[in-house]
Structures are given as C-alpha cells and as structure tokens.
Tab-separated table of C-alpha atoms in Angstrom:
chain	number	residue	atom	x	y	z
A	1	MET	CA	0.000	0.000	0.000
A	2	ILE	CA	1.250	3.535	-0.742
A	3	PRO	CA	2.180	5.412	2.498
A	4	GLY	CA	-0.343	8.233	1.868
A	5	CYS	CA	-3.103	5.701	1.241
A	6	LEU	CA	-2.263	3.896	4.491
A	7	ALA	CA	-2.800	7.147	6.398
A	8	LEU	CA	-6.172	7.633	4.695
A	9	ALA	CA	-7.195	4.053	5.463
A	10	LEU	CA	-6.240	4.451	9.138
A	11	ALA	CA	-8.065	7.773	9.354
A	12	ALA	CA	-11.197	6.178	7.917
A	13	CYS	CA	-11.109	3.487	10.632
A	14	ALA	CA	-10.543	5.918	13.499
A	15	LEU	CA	-13.308	6.532	16.010
A	16	PRO	CA	-14.845	10.000	15.939
A	17	PRO	CA	-13.315	12.384	18.487
A	18	THR	CA	-15.134	12.813	21.783
A	19	SER	CA	-15.231	15.863	23.955
A	20	ALA	CA	-14.710	15.769	27.702
A	21	ALA	CA	-16.331	19.187	28.051
A	22	PRO	CA	-19.967	19.308	29.174
A	23	PRO	CA	-22.463	20.456	26.565
A	24	SER	CA	-23.245	24.155	26.546
A	25	THR	CA	-26.727	25.299	27.520
A	26	SER	CA	-27.504	25.993	23.871
A	27	THR	CA	-27.229	22.276	23.003
A	28	TYR	CA	-30.064	21.271	25.339
A	29	ALA	CA	-33.564	20.671	24.101
A	30	ILE	CA	-36.188	22.768	25.869
A	31	SER	CA	-37.494	19.614	27.586
A	32	GLU	CA	-34.036	19.172	29.196
A	33	CYS	CA	-33.887	22.710	30.624
A	34	PRO	CA	-33.655	22.864	34.426
A	35	ALA	CA	-36.848	24.972	34.704
A	36	ALA	CA	-39.935	24.704	32.515
A	37	THR	CA	-41.187	28.268	33.038
A	38	PHE	CA	-39.483	31.601	33.665
A	39	ASP	CA	-41.288	31.924	37.020
A	40	ALA	CA	-39.798	28.609	38.192
A	41	PHE	CA	-36.414	29.532	36.722
A	42	ILE	CA	-36.159	32.975	38.360
A	43	GLU	CA	-37.258	31.699	41.778
A	44	ARG	CA	-34.496	29.056	41.689
A	45	PHE	CA	-31.984	31.499	40.153
A	46	GLY	CA	-32.418	33.902	43.068
A	47	ARG	CA	-32.248	31.154	45.677
A	48	GLU	CA	-29.279	28.991	44.527
A	49	ILE	CA	-25.834	30.384	43.772
A	50	SER	CA	-24.816	27.092	42.128
A	51	PHE	CA	-27.803	27.468	39.766
A	52	GLN	CA	-26.734	31.056	38.987
A	53	GLU	CA	-23.263	29.760	38.075
A	54	LEU	CA	-24.807	27.131	35.784
A	55	THR	CA	-27.216	29.509	34.015
A	56	THR	CA	-25.135	32.678	33.564
A	57	ALA	CA	-23.542	33.521	30.202
A	58	ASP	CA	-19.767	33.316	29.855
A	59	PRO	CA	-18.804	36.064	29.412
A	60	LEU	CA	-21.483	38.044	31.231
A	61	ILE	CA	-22.041	41.560	29.894
A	62	VAL	CA	-22.048	44.063	32.763
A	63	GLU	CA	-22.952	47.736	32.317
A	64	ARG	CA	-22.346	50.227	35.103
A	65	CYS	CA	-21.868	53.924	35.729
A	66	ASP	CA	-18.284	55.054	36.377
A	67	GLY	CA	-18.882	57.881	38.842
A	68	ALA	CA	-15.158	58.745	38.981
A	69	ALA	CA	-14.925	59.475	35.240
A	70	GLU	CA	-14.056	63.054	34.295
A	71	PRO	CA	-15.508	65.484	33.413
A	72	GLU	CA	-18.713	63.593	34.293
A	73	PRO	CA	-19.843	60.012	34.995
A	74	ARG	CA	-19.966	57.692	31.979
A	75	ARG	CA	-21.413	54.292	31.124
A	76	VAL	CA	-18.914	51.393	31.135
A	77	VAL	CA	-19.646	48.065	29.421
A	78	GLU	CA	-17.494	45.052	30.313
A	79	LYS	CA	-17.452	41.393	29.352
A	80	VAL	CA	-16.811	39.566	32.618
A	81	ALA	CA	-15.554	35.974	32.493
A	82	LEU	CA	-17.690	33.581	34.517
A	83	ALA	CA	-14.686	32.859	36.769
A	84	ASP	CA	-14.559	36.585	37.665
A	85	VAL	CA	-18.269	37.105	38.395
A	86	VAL	CA	-19.026	37.959	42.037
A	87	TRP	CA	-21.691	35.572	43.386
A	88	PRO	CA	-24.535	35.920	44.003
A	89	VAL	CA	-24.942	37.926	40.818
A	90	MET	CA	-28.601	38.704	41.643
A	91	PRO	CA	-30.258	38.963	45.072
A	92	ARG	CA	-33.073	36.724	46.264
A	93	LEU	CA	-36.271	38.404	45.141
A	94	ASP	CA	-38.298	37.078	48.078
A	95	LEU	CA	-35.952	38.821	50.562
A	96	LEU	CA	-35.918	42.312	48.981
A	97	ASN	CA	-38.843	44.018	50.718
A	98	PRO	CA	-37.477	44.185	54.309
A	99	GLY	CA	-34.538	46.161	52.872
A	100	GLY	CA	-36.902	48.610	51.182
A	101	ARG	CA	-36.237	47.250	47.692
A	102	ALA	CA	-38.814	46.166	45.127
A	103	TYR	CA	-38.745	44.301	41.817
A	104	ASP	CA	-40.668	43.920	38.581
A	105	ILE	CA	-40.457	41.204	35.945
A	106	ILE	CA	-41.033	42.460	32.403
A	107	ARG	CA	-41.204	40.658	29.063
A	108	ILE	CA	-38.848	42.360	26.582
A	109	ALA	CA	-38.517	42.320	22.795
A	110	GLY	CA	-37.280	39.101	21.254
A	111	GLY	CA	-38.841	36.866	23.924
A	112	GLY	CA	-36.447	37.808	26.712
A	113	MET	CA	-37.271	38.683	30.286
A	114	GLU	CA	-35.949	41.500	32.445
A	115	VAL	CA	-35.899	41.608	36.232
A	116	GLN	CA	-35.727	45.174	37.553
A	117	VAL	CA	-34.581	45.552	41.168
A	118	ARG	CA	-34.797	49.026	42.695
A	119	ARG	CA	-34.946	51.075	45.867
A	120	PRO	CA	-37.728	53.634	45.298
A	121	ASP	CA	-36.742	57.310	45.112
A	122	THR	CA	-33.012	56.540	44.731
A	123	SER	CA	-30.609	55.727	41.899
A	124	ASP	CA	-30.206	52.193	43.353
A	125	GLN	CA	-31.501	50.262	40.328
A	126	GLN	CA	-30.299	47.105	38.585
A	127	ARG	CA	-31.658	45.294	35.555
A	128	TYR	CA	-31.009	41.605	34.879
A	129	ILE	CA	-31.643	40.517	31.278
A	130	PHE	CA	-32.401	36.870	30.515
A	131	ARG	CA	-32.823	35.090	27.179
A	132	GLN	CA	-33.679	31.547	26.154
A	133	SER	CA	-31.217	29.678	23.953
A	134	PRO	CA	-33.121	27.315	24.430
A	135	CYS	CA	-32.772	27.350	28.263
A	136	TRP	CA	-33.057	30.541	30.294
A	137	GLN	CA	-29.722	32.251	30.869
A	138	LEU	CA	-28.632	35.544	32.451
A	139	GLN	CA	-26.896	37.451	29.661
A	140	ARG	CA	-26.587	41.043	30.869
A	141	VAL	CA	-26.570	43.019	34.115
A	142	VAL	CA	-27.180	46.770	33.969
A	143	ASP	CA	-26.393	48.626	37.204
A	144	GLU	CA	-27.912	52.103	36.937
A	145	SER	CA	-26.768	53.207	40.405
A	146	VAL	CA	-24.762	56.415	40.502
C-alpha cells in the first residue's frame, strides 16, 4: 500500500473524536432545561448560587456607571468571564422588601425577560436581562446606580 493511502485508510477506521467538556446550555432541548417556566427559573436562580453559576452567560455583559470618570460620569460596558463574576450575581427576590427594595419582571422584545430591582426614590436600580437559547440564561446586568 502507498504510504499516503495507508494514512487515509487508518483515518477512515478511526473513532470519531469525543469531547470531555460538558455540553453548553444551547445544546439542550427545551425539555431538558432545568426549569420549565421563567417563574420557576427565576425563583431558583435567586435562591441557589450554584444554579446562577450554571445559568449565567460566559462572558457576562455588565454595564455600570463610572462615577469617577471626568468630566462627568460615563457608562462602562465590560465582558466579565464567569470565573470573575461575584456571586450571588442577583439577590433573592423574596428577601428584597425588608430592605426597602422592590422588583418587577417584564417581558422584553425578542422573547427575553428583564428583572428590575430598585430602591424607590433613589438611583439604586439594577436590571437583569435573561434570554432563552433554548434554556433561560442571564446574559446582561445593567447597574444604573450612581
């Protein structure tokens, strides 16, 4: 057999490569998602840090106001690697009221959902943007606090 042909014959017999990495969220079917509805998802997301780690985009887009910028504050957008995210990334919604904070859940364009957490009459406001791909995932945090 010609040496080049031997290599082709061996390659044809080789097993397909396997990956040791776990599948990304986007490879799951909707029926395999950890929560069937957004209400169930967001309740668990707020309660379990390990679930937040599993269902947060890598990188996570974080927008915030840089109050030290000159001549005036400016908006900063960063892509934060999952390993660098400070957990919990979102507070427990059921524990907000004693601290004087409130929240709203709003459907946004494109089928996403937004959780708005705020302290009334202050600039203390954060928005958490979630999308399905096909499972729910936190993709962006917007901190509007000054």
